Coordinates of C-alpha atoms in Angstrom, one line a residue:
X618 CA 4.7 25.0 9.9
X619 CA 3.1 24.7 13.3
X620 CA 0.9 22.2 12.3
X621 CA -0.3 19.9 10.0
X622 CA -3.6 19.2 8.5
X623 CA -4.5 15.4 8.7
X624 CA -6.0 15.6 5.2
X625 CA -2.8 16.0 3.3
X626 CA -1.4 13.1 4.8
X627 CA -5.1 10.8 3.5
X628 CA -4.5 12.7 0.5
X629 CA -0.8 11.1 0.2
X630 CA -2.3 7.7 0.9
X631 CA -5.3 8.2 -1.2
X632 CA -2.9 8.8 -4.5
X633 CA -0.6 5.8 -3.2
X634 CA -4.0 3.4 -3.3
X635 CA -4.7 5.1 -6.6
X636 CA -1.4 3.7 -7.9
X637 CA -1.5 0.4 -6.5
X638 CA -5.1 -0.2 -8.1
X639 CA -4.1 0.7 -11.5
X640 CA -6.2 4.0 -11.7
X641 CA -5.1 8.0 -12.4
X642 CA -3.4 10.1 -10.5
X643 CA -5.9 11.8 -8.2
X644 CA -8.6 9.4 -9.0
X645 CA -9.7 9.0 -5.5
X646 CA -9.3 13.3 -4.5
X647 CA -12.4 13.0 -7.3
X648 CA -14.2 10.1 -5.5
X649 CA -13.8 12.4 -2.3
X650 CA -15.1 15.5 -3.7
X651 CA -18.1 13.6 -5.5
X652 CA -18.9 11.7 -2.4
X653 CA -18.9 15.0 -0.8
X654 CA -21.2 16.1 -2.9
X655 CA -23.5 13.6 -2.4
X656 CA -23.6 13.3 0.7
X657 CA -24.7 16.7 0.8
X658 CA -27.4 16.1 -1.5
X659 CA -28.8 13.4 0.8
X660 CA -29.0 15.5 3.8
X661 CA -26.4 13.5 5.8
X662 CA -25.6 15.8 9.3
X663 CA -21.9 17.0 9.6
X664 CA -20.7 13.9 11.3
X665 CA -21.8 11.9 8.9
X666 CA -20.5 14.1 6.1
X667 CA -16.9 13.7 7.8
X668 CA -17.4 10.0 7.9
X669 CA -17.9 10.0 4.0
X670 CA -15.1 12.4 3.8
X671 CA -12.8 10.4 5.9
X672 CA -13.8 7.0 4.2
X673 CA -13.1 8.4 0.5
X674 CA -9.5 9.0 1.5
X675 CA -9.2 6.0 3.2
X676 CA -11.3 3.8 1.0
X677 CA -8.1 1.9 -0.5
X678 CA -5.9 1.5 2.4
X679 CA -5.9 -2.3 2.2
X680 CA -5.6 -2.9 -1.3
X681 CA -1.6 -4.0 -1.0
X682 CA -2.5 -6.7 1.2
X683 CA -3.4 -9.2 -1.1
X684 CA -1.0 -8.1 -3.9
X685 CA 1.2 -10.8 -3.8
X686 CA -1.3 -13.4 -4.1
X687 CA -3.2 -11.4 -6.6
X688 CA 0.1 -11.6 -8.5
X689 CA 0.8 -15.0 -8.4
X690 CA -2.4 -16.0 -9.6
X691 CA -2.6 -13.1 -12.2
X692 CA 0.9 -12.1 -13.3
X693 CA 0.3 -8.2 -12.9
X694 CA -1.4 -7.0 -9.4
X695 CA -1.9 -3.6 -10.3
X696 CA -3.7 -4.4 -13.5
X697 CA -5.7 -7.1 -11.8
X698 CA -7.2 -4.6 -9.0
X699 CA -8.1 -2.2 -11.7
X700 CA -10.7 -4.6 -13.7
X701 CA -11.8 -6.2 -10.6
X702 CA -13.2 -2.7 -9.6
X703 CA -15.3 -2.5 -12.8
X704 CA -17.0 -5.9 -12.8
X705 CA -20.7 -6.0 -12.5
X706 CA -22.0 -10.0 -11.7
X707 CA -25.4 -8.4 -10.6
X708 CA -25.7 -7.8 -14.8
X709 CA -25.2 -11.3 -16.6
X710 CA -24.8 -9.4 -19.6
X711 CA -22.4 -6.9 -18.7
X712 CA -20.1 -9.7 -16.1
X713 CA -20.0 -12.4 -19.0
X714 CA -18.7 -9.3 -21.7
X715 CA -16.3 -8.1 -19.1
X716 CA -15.1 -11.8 -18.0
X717 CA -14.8 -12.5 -21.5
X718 CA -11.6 -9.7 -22.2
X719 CA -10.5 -10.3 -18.4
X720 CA -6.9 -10.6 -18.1
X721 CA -6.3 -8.8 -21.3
X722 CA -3.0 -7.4 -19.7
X723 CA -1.8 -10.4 -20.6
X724 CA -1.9 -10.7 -23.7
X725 CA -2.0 -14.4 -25.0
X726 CA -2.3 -15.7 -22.3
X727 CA -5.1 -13.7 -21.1
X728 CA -8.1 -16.8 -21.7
X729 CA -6.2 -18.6 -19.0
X730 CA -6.1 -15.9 -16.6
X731 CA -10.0 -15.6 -17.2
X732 CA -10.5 -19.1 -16.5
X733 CA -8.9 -19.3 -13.7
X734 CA -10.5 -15.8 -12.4
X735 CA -13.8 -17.7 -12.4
X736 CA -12.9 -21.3 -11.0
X737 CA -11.0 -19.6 -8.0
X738 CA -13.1 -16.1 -7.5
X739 CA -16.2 -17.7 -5.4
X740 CA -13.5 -19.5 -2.8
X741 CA -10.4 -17.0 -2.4
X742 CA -12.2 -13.4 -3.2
X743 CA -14.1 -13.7 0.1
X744 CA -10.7 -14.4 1.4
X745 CA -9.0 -11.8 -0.6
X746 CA -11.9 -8.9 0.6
X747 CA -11.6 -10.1 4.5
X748 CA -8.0 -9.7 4.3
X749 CA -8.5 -6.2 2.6
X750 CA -10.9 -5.3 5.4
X751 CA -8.4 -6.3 8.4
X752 CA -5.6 -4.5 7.1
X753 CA -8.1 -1.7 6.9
X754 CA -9.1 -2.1 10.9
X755 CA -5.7 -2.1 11.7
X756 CA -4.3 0.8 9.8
X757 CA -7.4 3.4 10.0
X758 CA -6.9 4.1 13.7
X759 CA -3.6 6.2 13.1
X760 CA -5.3 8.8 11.2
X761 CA -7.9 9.2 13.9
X762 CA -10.5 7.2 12.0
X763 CA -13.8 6.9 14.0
X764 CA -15.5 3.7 14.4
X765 CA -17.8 4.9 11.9
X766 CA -15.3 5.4 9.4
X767 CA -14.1 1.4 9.8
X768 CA -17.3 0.2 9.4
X769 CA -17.5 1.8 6.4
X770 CA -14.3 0.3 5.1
X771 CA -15.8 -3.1 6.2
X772 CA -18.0 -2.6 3.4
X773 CA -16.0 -1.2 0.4
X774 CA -16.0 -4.6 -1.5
X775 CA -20.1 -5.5 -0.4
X776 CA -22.7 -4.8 -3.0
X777 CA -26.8 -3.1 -2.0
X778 CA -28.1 -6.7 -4.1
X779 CA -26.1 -8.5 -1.1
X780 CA -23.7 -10.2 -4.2
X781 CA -20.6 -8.6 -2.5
X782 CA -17.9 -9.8 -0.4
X783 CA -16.4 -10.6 2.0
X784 CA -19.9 -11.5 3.8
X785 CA -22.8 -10.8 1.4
X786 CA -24.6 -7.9 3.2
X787 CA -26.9 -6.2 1.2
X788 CA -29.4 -3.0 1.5
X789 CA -29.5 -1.2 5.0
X790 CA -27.2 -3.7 6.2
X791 CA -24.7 -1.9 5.0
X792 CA -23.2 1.3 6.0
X793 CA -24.7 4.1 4.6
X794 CA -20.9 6.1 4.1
X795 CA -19.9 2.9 2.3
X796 CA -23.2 3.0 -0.1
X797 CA -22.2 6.5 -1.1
X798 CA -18.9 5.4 -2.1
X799 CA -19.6 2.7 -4.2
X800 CA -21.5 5.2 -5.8
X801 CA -19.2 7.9 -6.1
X802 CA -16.5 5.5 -7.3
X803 CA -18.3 3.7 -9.9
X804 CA -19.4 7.7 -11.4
X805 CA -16.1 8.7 -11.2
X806 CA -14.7 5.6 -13.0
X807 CA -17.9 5.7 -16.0
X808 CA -16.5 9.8 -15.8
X809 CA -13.2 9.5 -16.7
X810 CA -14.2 8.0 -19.6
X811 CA -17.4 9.4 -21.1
X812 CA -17.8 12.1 -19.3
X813 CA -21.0 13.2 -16.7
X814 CA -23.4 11.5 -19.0
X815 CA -22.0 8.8 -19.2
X816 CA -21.6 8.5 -15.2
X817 CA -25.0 9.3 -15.1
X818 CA -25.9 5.8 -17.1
X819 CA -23.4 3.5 -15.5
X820 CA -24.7 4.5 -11.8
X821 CA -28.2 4.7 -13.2
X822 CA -27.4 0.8 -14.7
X823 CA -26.3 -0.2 -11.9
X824 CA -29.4 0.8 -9.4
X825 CA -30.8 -1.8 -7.4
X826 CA -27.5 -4.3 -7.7
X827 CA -23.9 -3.0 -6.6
X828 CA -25.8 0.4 -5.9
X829 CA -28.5 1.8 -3.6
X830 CA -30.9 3.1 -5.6
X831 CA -31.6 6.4 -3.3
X832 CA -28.4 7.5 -3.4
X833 CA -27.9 7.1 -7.2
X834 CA -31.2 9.3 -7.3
X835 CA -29.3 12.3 -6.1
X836 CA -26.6 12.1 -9.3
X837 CA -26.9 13.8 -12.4
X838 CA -24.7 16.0 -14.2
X839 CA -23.7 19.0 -11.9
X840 CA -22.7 16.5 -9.2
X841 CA -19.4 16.5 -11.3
X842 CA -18.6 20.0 -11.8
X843 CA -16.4 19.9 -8.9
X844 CA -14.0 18.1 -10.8
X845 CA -13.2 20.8 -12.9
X846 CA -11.2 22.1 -10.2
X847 CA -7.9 23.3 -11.0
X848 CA -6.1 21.9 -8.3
X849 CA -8.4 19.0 -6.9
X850 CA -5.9 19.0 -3.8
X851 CA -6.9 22.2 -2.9
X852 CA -10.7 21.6 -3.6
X853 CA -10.4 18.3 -1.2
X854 CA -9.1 20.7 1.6
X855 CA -11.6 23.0 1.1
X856 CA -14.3 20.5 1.4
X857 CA -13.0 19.2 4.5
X858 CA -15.8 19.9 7.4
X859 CA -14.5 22.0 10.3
X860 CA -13.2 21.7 12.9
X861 CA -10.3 20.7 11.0
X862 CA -8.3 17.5 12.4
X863 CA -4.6 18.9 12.7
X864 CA -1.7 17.6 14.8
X865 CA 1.8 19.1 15.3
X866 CA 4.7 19.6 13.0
X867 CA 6.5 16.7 13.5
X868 CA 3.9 14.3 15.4
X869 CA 3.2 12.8 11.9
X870 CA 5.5 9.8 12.2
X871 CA 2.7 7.0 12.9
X872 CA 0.4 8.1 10.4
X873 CA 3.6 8.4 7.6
X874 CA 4.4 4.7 8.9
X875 CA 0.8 3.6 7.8
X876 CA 2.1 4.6 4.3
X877 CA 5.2 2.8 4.5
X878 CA 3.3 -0.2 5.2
X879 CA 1.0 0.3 2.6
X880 CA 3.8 0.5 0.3
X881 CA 6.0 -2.4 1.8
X882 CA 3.0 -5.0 1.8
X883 CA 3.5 -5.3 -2.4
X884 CA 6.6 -7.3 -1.5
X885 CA 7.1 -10.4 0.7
X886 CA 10.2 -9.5 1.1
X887 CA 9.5 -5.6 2.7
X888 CA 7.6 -6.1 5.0
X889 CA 9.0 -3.9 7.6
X890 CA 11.4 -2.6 5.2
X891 CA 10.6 1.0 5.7
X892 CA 10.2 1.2 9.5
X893 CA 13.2 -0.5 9.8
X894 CA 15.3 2.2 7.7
X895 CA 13.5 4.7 9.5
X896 CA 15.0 3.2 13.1
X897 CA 18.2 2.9 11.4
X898 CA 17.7 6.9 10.5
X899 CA 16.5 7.8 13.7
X900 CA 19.8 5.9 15.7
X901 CA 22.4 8.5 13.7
X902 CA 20.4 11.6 15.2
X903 CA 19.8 12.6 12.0
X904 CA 16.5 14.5 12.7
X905 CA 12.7 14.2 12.2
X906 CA 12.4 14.7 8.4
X907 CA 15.3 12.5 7.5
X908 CA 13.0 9.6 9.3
X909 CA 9.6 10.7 8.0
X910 CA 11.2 10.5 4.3
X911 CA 12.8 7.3 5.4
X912 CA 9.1 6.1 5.9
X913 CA 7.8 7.4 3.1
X914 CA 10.8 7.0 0.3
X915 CA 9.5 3.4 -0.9
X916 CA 5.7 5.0 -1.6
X917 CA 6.1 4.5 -5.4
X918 CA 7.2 0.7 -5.5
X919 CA 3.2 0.3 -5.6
X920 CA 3.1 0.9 -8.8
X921 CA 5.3 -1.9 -10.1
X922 CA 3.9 -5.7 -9.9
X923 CA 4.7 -7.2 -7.2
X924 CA 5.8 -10.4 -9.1
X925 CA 8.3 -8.0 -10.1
X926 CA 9.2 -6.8 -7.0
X927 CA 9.9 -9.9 -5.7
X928 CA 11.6 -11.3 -8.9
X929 CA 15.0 -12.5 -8.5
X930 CA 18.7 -12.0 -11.2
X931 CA 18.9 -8.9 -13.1
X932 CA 16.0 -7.2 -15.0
X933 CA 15.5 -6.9 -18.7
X934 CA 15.0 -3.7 -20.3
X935 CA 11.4 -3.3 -20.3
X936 CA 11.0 -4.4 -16.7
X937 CA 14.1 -2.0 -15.3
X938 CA 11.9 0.7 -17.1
X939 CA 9.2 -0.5 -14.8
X940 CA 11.4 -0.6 -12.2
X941 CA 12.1 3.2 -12.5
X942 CA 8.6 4.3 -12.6
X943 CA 9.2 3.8 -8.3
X944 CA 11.4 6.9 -7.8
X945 CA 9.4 9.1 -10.1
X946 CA 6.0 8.6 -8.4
X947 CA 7.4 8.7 -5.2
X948 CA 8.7 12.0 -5.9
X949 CA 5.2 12.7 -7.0
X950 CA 3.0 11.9 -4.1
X951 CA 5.5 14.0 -2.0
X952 CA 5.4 16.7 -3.9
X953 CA 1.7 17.2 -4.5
X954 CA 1.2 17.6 -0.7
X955 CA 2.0 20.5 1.2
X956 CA 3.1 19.5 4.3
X957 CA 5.2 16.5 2.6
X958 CA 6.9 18.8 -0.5
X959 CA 10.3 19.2 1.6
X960 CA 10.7 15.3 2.1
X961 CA 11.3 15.1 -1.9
X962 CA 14.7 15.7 -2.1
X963 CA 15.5 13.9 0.8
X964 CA 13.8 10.4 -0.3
X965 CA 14.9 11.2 -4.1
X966 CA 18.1 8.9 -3.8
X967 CA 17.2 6.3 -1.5
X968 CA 14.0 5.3 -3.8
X969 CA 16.8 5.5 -6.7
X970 CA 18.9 3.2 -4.6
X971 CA 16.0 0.7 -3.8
X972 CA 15.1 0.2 -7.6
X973 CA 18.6 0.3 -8.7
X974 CA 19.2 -2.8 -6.0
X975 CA 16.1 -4.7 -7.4
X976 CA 17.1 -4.1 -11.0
X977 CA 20.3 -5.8 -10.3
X978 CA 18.5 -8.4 -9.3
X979 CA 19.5 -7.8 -5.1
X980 CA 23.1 -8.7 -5.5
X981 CA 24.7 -5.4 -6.5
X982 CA 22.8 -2.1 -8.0
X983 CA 22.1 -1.8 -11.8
X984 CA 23.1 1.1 -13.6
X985 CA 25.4 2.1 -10.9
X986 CA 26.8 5.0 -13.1
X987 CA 23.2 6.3 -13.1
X988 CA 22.2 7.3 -9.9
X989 CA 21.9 10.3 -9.2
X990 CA 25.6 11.6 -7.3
X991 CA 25.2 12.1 -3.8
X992 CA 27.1 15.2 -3.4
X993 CA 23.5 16.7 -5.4
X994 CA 21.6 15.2 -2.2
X995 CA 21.0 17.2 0.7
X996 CA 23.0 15.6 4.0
X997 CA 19.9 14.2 5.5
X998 CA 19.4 12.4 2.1
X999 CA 23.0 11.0 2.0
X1000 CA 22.2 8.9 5.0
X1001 CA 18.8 7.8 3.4
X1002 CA 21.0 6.4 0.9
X1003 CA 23.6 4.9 2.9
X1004 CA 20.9 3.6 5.5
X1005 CA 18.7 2.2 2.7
X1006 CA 22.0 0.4 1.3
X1007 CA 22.6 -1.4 4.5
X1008 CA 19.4 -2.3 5.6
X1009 CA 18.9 -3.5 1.8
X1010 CA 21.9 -6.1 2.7
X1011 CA 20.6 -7.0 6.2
X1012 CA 17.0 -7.5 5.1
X1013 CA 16.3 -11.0 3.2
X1014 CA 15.5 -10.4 -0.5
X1015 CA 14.2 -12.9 -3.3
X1016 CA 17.0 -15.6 -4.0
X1017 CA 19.2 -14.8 -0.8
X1018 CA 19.0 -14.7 2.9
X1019 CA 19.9 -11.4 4.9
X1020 CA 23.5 -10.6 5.2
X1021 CA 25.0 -10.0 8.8
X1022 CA 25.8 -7.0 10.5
X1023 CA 29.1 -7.5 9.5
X1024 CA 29.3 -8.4 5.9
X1025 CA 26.3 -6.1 5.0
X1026 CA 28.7 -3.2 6.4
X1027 CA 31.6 -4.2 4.3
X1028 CA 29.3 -4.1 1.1
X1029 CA 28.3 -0.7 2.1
X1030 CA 31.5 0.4 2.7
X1031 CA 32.8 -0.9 -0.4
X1032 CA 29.9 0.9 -2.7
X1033 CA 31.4 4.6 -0.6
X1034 CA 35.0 3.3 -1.7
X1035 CA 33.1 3.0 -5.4
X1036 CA 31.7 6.3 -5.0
X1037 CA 28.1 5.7 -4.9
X1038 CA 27.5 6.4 -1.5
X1039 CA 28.9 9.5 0.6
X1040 CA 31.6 7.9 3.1
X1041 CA 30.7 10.1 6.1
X1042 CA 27.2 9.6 5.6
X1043 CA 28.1 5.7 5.8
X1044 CA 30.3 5.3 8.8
X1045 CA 27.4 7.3 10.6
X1046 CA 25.0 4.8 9.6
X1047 CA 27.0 2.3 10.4
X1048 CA 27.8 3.3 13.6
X1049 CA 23.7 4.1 13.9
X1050 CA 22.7 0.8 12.9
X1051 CA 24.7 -0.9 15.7
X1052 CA 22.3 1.4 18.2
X1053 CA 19.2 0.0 16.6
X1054 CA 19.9 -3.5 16.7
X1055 CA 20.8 -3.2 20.0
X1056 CA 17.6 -1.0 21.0
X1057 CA 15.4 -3.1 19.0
X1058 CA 13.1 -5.4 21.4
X1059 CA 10.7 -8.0 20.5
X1060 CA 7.4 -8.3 22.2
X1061 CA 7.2 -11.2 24.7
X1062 CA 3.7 -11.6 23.3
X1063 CA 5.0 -14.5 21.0
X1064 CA 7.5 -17.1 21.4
X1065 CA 10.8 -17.6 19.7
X1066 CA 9.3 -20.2 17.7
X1067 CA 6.5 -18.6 17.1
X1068 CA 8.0 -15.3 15.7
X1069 CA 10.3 -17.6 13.4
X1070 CA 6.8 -19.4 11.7
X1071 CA 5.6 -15.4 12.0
X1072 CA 8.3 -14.4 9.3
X1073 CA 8.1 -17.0 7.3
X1074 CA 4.4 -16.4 7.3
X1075 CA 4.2 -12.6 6.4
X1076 CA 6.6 -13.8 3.5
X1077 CA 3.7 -15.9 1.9
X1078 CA 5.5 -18.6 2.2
X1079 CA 2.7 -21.9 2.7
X1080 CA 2.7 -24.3 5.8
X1081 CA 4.5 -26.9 3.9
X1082 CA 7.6 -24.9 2.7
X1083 CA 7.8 -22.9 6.3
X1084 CA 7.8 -26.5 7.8
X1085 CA 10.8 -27.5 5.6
X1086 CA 12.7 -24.5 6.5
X1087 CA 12.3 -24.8 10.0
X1088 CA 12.4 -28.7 10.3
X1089 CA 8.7 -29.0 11.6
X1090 CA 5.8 -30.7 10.6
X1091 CA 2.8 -29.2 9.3
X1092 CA 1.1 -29.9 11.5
X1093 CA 3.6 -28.3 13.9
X1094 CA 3.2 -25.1 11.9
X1095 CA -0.9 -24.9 11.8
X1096 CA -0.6 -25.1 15.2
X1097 CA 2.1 -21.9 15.9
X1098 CA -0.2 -20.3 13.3
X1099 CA -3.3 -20.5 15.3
X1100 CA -1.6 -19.4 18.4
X1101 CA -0.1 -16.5 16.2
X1102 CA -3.9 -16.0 15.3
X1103 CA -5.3 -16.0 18.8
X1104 CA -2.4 -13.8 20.2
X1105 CA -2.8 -11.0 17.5
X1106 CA -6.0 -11.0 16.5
X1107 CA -5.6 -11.5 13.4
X1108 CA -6.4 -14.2 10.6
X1109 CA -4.8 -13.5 7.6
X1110 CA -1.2 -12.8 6.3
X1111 CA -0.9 -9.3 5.7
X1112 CA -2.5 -9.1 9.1
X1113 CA -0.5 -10.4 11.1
X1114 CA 2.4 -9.0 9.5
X1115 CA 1.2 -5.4 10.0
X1116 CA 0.4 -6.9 13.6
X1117 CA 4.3 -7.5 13.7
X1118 CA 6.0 -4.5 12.3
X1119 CA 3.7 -2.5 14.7
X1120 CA 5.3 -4.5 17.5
X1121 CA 8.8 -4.2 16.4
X1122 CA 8.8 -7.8 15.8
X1123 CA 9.9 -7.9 12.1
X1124 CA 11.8 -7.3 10.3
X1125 CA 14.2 -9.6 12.6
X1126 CA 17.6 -7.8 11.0

């Protein structure tokens, strides 16, 4: 393969986001091909077709950024971005119906979550949707995003009646791209389960509030027939304007690093996770595809809560079950894209290995006699396995503090002496890991001090408890923060932490 179409790779994002919002497989390939559709409907010239295009794939990227908080507040992220996407306060009628079985994931204790959706939704969605939106600024650049594109994405959560969030625009205020994909999305949501008539009426309901009423004008029932597709991968790259945007084989690694930071943002305790195995990767000259799958093997953990994820002591049955479903989809996003397909088997047993560590609660791996043998796994995907081991040790995880170099080795070498990781494949990590620590440089952007409150920060831990660990005030801490702020550019958690795996400032192991 001499090169690679960009599209594939949005297309592996695009079903990630579809995972971590609690919504089908392939969900938003139909939102593109719709929005496609409609944008051709309303005339839109070729660049701003691509912009739609572009902005369908991308629409999601930020919706890991708020996951933990979304999760401590309402117990199951995933579940809590997919009703938030349907709710309608421009229709009194429909809102109070929809608040009223809100939370229903939770079974009795879903009036709670409900009330508490409504005391704390006016203050900390704005919050929530300007933290969403400067996730997406910072990521969309790596796939060659135009400026179009992010202001687009600045809009995802806004609303035409001007009820939205993060900033209330309303009508030509906002982007035109982002009107047709709140339309698109909302049809394709009312279409999965009623059918094109029944897309027809929700989009048709909701002209004049979340939706411009000129672009709902242009759907009706053939807008859909695309979706009949039988591969709808193949009917996105179809769709794709030309020129097509393709790179070389091999020059992929920023934009798969984008995906591994999608991924590692469910957990306050991953952030960086998956860059960091890939350097560990890279240091035993293992080769370019052992480090893309190395960014890419953690892709399914979005589809497990993050409370879970950052849950410490062993699992119970039902949530190791949970646990599991990370390897599978992982396995699936890679394989459903082309120019991804061959990084499978290589990222098979490392995501086996990183939900096997969490099901044993961090402190050993659960169901040890389960994972799949290495000597089935490819060579490149031995040292995924051994890498992901040791930088699972090194890393800090909920309930413990990162191991050091030293001690994280002899655990790794121990689990080769148990036979669950190859030996060779081991003592060449090992040996590989010592080159990245040593190769591994911190921006001079940010004090000492500072990067210490940084850490602590992108964990979600509050002022209060970072001042305790640190033996600060405060005050002491709000202050660091701000100059954190000012010397990023960013304002939010998940922000600056993307700001500091970018940088090679975390993880700190």
């Amino acid at each position: 393969m001499s090169e690679i179409r960009v599209v594939e790779i949005l297309a592996a994002l695009s079903l990630t986001t579809d995972l971590a919002t609690g919504f089908p497989f392939e969900k938003g390939l139909q939102v593109c091909l719709v929005a496609d559709g409609l944008a051709e409907r309303l005339g839109l010239d070729a660049d701003e077709r691509r912009t739609v295009f572009q902005a369908a794939l991308l629409r999601s990227v930020g919706c890991t950024s708020h996951a933990v908080e979304n999760a401590a507040e309402f117990v199951d992220d995933v579940s809590f971005q997919r009703a938030l996407k349907a709710l309608d306060p421009g229709d009194p009628a429909v809102f109070g119906e929809q608040l009223g079985r809100f939370g229903d994931w939770a079974g009795a204790d879903q009036p709670r979550l409900a009330s508490r959706f409504a005391e704390i939704a006016p203050t900390v969605g704005p919050q929530a949707a300007a933290t969403g939106c400067e996730v997406s600024r910072a990521l969309a650049p790596a796939f060659g995003a135009s400026a179009a594109v992010v202001r687009a994405l600045d809009d995802v959560y806004e609303r035409w009646d001007g009820r939205g969030i993060p900033l209330g625009r309303s009508g030509d205020q906002l982007a035109l791209a982002a009107r047709v994909l709140h339309t698109a999305e909302q049809a394709v949501m009312a279409h999965a389960t009623g059918g094109p008539a029944a897309a027809v009426a929700e989009v048709a309901r909701r002209a004049g509030g979340h939706l411009d009423p000129a672009v709902v004008a242009a759907v009706d029932a053939r807008l859909f027939d695309p979706l009949q597709a039988p591969d709808l991968l193949d009917a996105v790259l179809d769709r794709e304007g030309r020129p097509w945007h393709c790179i070389p084989a091999g020059q992929d690694l920023a934009m798969l690093a984008v995906l591994g930071v999608v991924a590692d943002l469910k957990s306050t305790y991953l952030v960086g996770h998956s860059t960091h195995l890939a350097a560990v990767v890279r240091a035993t000259g293992a080769g370019a595809a052992a480090e893309r799958a190395a960014l890419l093997h953690n892709l399914g953990c979005v589809v497990v809560p993050s409370s879970l994820l950052d849950r410490s002591g062993r699992l119970g049955v039902a949530d190791r079950e949970r646990m599991r479903l990370h390897g599978y989809w992982t396995q699936r996003i890679l394989e459903r894209c082309p120019s991804l397909v061959d990084l499978g088997p290589l990222a098979r047993g490392a995501a086996a290995h990183h939900a096997a560590f969490a099901e044993g609660g961090y402190d050993d791996w659960a169901r040890a006699s389960e994972l799949p043998p290495h000597t089935a796994t490819p060579p490149e995907g031995r040292l995924l396995e051994a890498a992901e081991a040791y930088v699972s040790w090194v890393e800090p995880r909920p309930g413990r503090a990162g191991l050091s170099a030293e001690d994280a080795a002899a655990r790794v070498r121990s689990a080769a002496d148990r036979g669950l990781l190859d030996r060779d494949a081991t003592e060449l990590v090992l040996e590989g890991a010592g080159h990245a620590r040593r190769a591994h440089g911190r921006t001079s952007v940010l004090t000492e001090r500072e990067v210490e409150v940084l850490e602590l920060a992108a964990r979600g831990l509050s002022n209060r408890l970072i001042a305790e660990q640190l033996f600060l005030s405060e005050r002491t801490v709000g202050h660091h923060l701000a100059h954190i702020y000012d010397k990023t550019g960013h304002r939010t958690r998940a922000g600056v932490a993307v700001w500091a795996v970018e940088h090679g400032v975390l993880p700190r192991g």
